[in-house]
Tab-separated table of C-alpha atoms in Angstrom:
chain	number	residue	atom	x	y	z
W	199	MET	CA	0.000	0.000	0.000
W	200	SER	CA	1.501	3.344	-0.987
W	201	LYS	CA	1.449	6.517	1.041
W	202	VAL	CA	-0.513	9.554	-0.202
W	203	ASN	CA	0.054	13.063	1.132
W	204	VAL	CA	-3.151	15.062	1.508
W	205	GLY	CA	-3.275	18.837	1.959
W	206	ILE	CA	-6.215	20.728	3.413
W	207	ILE	CA	-6.589	24.443	2.736
W	208	GLN	CA	-8.592	26.655	5.077
W	209	MET	CA	-8.209	30.349	4.301
W	210	SER	CA	-9.871	33.661	4.979
W	211	CYS	CA	-11.896	34.967	2.055
W	212	VAL	CA	-13.062	38.367	0.851
W	213	ALA	CA	-15.948	39.580	-1.306
W	214	ASP	CA	-13.717	39.604	-4.428
W	215	LYS	CA	-13.939	36.239	-6.249
W	216	ALA	CA	-10.756	36.851	-8.261
W	217	ALA	CA	-8.792	37.638	-5.098
W	218	ASN	CA	-10.014	34.411	-3.494
W	219	LEU	CA	-9.002	32.379	-6.540
W	220	ASP	CA	-5.579	34.050	-6.503
W	221	LYS	CA	-5.175	33.247	-2.807
W	222	ALA	CA	-6.306	29.656	-3.342
W	223	GLU	CA	-3.740	29.296	-6.127
W	224	GLN	CA	-1.003	30.576	-3.812
W	225	LYS	CA	-2.090	28.130	-1.085
W	226	LEU	CA	-2.260	25.253	-3.585
W	227	ARG	CA	1.285	26.034	-4.707
W	228	GLU	CA	2.439	26.037	-1.072
W	229	ALA	CA	0.731	22.696	-0.399
W	230	ALA	CA	2.287	21.122	-3.504
W	231	LYS	CA	5.712	22.456	-2.531
W	232	GLN	CA	5.287	20.801	0.876
W	233	GLY	CA	4.569	17.459	-0.810
W	234	ALA	CA	0.766	17.332	-0.962
W	235	GLN	CA	-0.524	15.115	-3.754
W	236	ILE	CA	-4.246	15.598	-3.162
W	237	VAL	CA	-5.384	19.040	-1.969
W	238	CYS	CA	-8.869	19.896	-0.729
W	239	LEU	CA	-10.053	23.491	-0.684
W	240	GLN	CA	-12.649	24.687	1.812
W	241	GLU	CA	-16.360	24.797	1.083
W	242	LEU	CA	-17.388	27.614	-1.297
W	243	PHE	CA	-13.887	29.127	-1.224
W	244	THR	CA	-14.405	31.655	-4.051
W	245	SER	CA	-16.489	33.986	-1.874
W	246	LEU	CA	-17.334	34.926	1.644
W	247	TYR	CA	-19.691	32.358	3.152
W	248	PHE	CA	-22.980	33.847	1.992
W	249	CYS	CA	-25.474	31.312	3.347
W	250	ASP	CA	-25.827	33.154	6.632
W	251	VAL	CA	-28.279	35.542	4.915
W	252	GLU	CA	-31.045	35.213	2.329
W	253	ASP	CA	-29.998	37.635	-0.410
W	254	TYR	CA	-30.897	37.162	-4.079
W	255	THR	CA	-27.818	39.088	-5.217
W	256	ASN	CA	-25.643	36.176	-4.033
W	257	PHE	CA	-26.911	34.056	-6.924
W	258	SER	CA	-24.591	36.121	-9.127
W	259	LEU	CA	-21.672	34.264	-7.481
W	260	ALA	CA	-22.697	30.975	-9.114
W	261	GLU	CA	-20.985	29.556	-12.195
W	262	SER	CA	-21.184	26.591	-14.512
W	263	ILE	CA	-19.196	23.459	-13.702
W	264	PRO	CA	-17.082	22.782	-15.602
W	265	GLY	CA	-16.467	26.471	-16.094
W	266	PRO	CA	-14.026	29.294	-15.410
W	267	SER	CA	-12.901	28.157	-11.953
W	268	THR	CA	-12.490	24.503	-12.921
W	269	ASP	CA	-10.586	25.565	-16.049
W	270	ARG	CA	-8.158	27.595	-13.968
W	271	LEU	CA	-7.804	24.961	-11.261
W	272	GLY	CA	-7.403	22.204	-13.834
W	273	ALA	CA	-4.516	24.036	-15.465
W	274	LEU	CA	-2.939	24.517	-12.046
W	275	ALA	CA	-3.461	20.853	-11.111
W	276	GLY	CA	-1.689	19.829	-14.316
W	277	GLU	CA	1.155	22.278	-13.750
W	278	LEU	CA	1.711	21.194	-10.144
W	279	GLY	CA	0.910	17.512	-10.640
W	280	VAL	CA	-1.640	17.479	-7.794
W	281	VAL	CA	-5.269	16.445	-7.483
W	282	ILE	CA	-7.520	19.380	-6.511
W	283	ILE	CA	-10.874	19.003	-4.757
W	284	ALA	CA	-12.803	22.282	-5.072
W	285	SER	CA	-16.207	23.237	-3.648
W	286	LEU	CA	-17.997	25.750	-5.897
W	287	PHE	CA	-21.409	27.407	-6.209
W	288	GLU	CA	-22.856	25.795	-9.335
W	289	ARG	CA	-25.449	27.406	-11.603
W	290	ARG	CA	-26.968	24.433	-13.370
W	291	ALA	CA	-29.768	26.474	-14.952
W	292	GLN	CA	-31.713	29.621	-14.147
W	293	GLY	CA	-33.251	28.963	-10.732
W	294	LEU	CA	-31.345	25.687	-10.207
W	295	TYR	CA	-28.209	25.938	-8.078
W	296	HIS	CA	-26.025	23.435	-6.217
W	297	ASN	CA	-23.218	23.360	-3.677
W	298	THR	CA	-20.896	21.294	-5.868
W	299	THR	CA	-17.456	19.785	-5.477
W	300	ALA	CA	-15.340	19.415	-8.605
W	301	VAL	CA	-12.495	16.898	-8.824
W	302	LEU	CA	-9.487	17.770	-10.978
W	303	ASP	CA	-6.823	15.139	-11.583
W	304	ALA	CA	-3.063	15.655	-11.402
W	305	ASP	CA	-2.849	15.941	-15.208
W	306	GLY	CA	-5.408	18.771	-15.143
W	307	ALA	CA	-8.344	16.663	-16.323
W	308	TYR	CA	-11.779	17.461	-14.946
W	309	LEU	CA	-12.980	14.099	-13.582
W	310	GLY	CA	-16.462	15.118	-12.531
W	311	LYS	CA	-18.479	16.557	-9.688
W	312	TYR	CA	-20.433	15.729	-6.581
W	313	ARG	CA	-23.493	17.812	-5.742
W	314	LYS	CA	-24.114	18.135	-2.011
W	315	MET	CA	-27.252	16.183	-1.120
W	316	HIS	CA	-27.818	17.074	2.539
W	317	ILE	CA	-28.726	20.759	2.644
W	318	PRO	CA	-28.970	22.186	6.184
W	319	ASP	CA	-31.411	24.908	7.085
W	320	ASP	CA	-31.310	26.442	10.526
W	321	PRO	CA	-31.137	29.963	11.996
W	322	ALA	CA	-27.500	30.507	10.995
W	323	TYR	CA	-27.366	28.536	7.712
W	324	TYR	CA	-29.898	29.281	4.995
W	325	GLU	CA	-28.446	26.827	2.498
W	326	LYS	CA	-31.891	25.654	1.342
W	327	PHE	CA	-32.488	29.195	0.090
W	328	TYR	CA	-29.548	28.776	-2.319
W	329	PHE	CA	-29.036	25.089	-3.049
W	330	THR	CA	-31.091	22.311	-4.567
W	331	PRO	CA	-30.160	18.878	-3.183
W	332	GLY	CA	-27.748	16.996	-5.398
W	333	ASP	CA	-28.946	14.390	-7.853
W	334	LEU	CA	-25.734	12.606	-8.847
W	335	GLY	CA	-25.434	10.222	-5.908
W	336	TYR	CA	-22.198	9.575	-4.066
W	337	ARG	CA	-19.410	9.582	-6.626
W	338	VAL	CA	-16.053	7.823	-6.635
W	339	PHE	CA	-13.165	9.219	-8.689
W	340	LYS	CA	-10.010	7.415	-9.803
W	341	THR	CA	-7.204	9.953	-9.552
W	342	ARG	CA	-3.486	9.555	-10.175
W	343	PHE	CA	-2.782	9.031	-6.482
W	344	ALA	CA	-5.895	7.338	-5.081
W	345	THR	CA	-9.485	6.396	-5.710
W	346	ILE	CA	-11.496	8.863	-3.652
W	347	GLY	CA	-15.067	9.523	-2.690
W	348	VAL	CA	-16.146	13.080	-2.040
W	349	LEU	CA	-18.084	13.229	1.212
W	350	PRO	CA	-20.723	15.874	1.810
W	351	TYR	CA	-19.767	19.030	3.632
W	352	ILE	CA	-22.005	19.170	6.677
């Protein structure tokens, strides 16, 4: 059985999506330099955590998957030779949004996505306002370094 080095990135975010992607790239480079082979970014890392309020303007943060963020992260994964696990706000169609995790292999290939199925809704987390429960089931991805399942963020 071989050893796999996993990196976990938890970072502060700001309202600027581009700045968060830049910071995530910097952190991914640091993790790869330290020997990480599979790196997991925090939930919804491209923005401030917006689910603490019900605000229709936050739907503008959503993007297609695959899309701009997965394209950028895929190129970085290929450059660094690491697997990247990235939670993103997916716009599937007008009025249909998911909390989605994309998996990018160490050659930069987009392997697929997991859409969060358990959507909490309590006084501090209005995720049901934003997200439709996932419909893809629990996915398993064969990456360069390991076969992984993406667990739901709870």
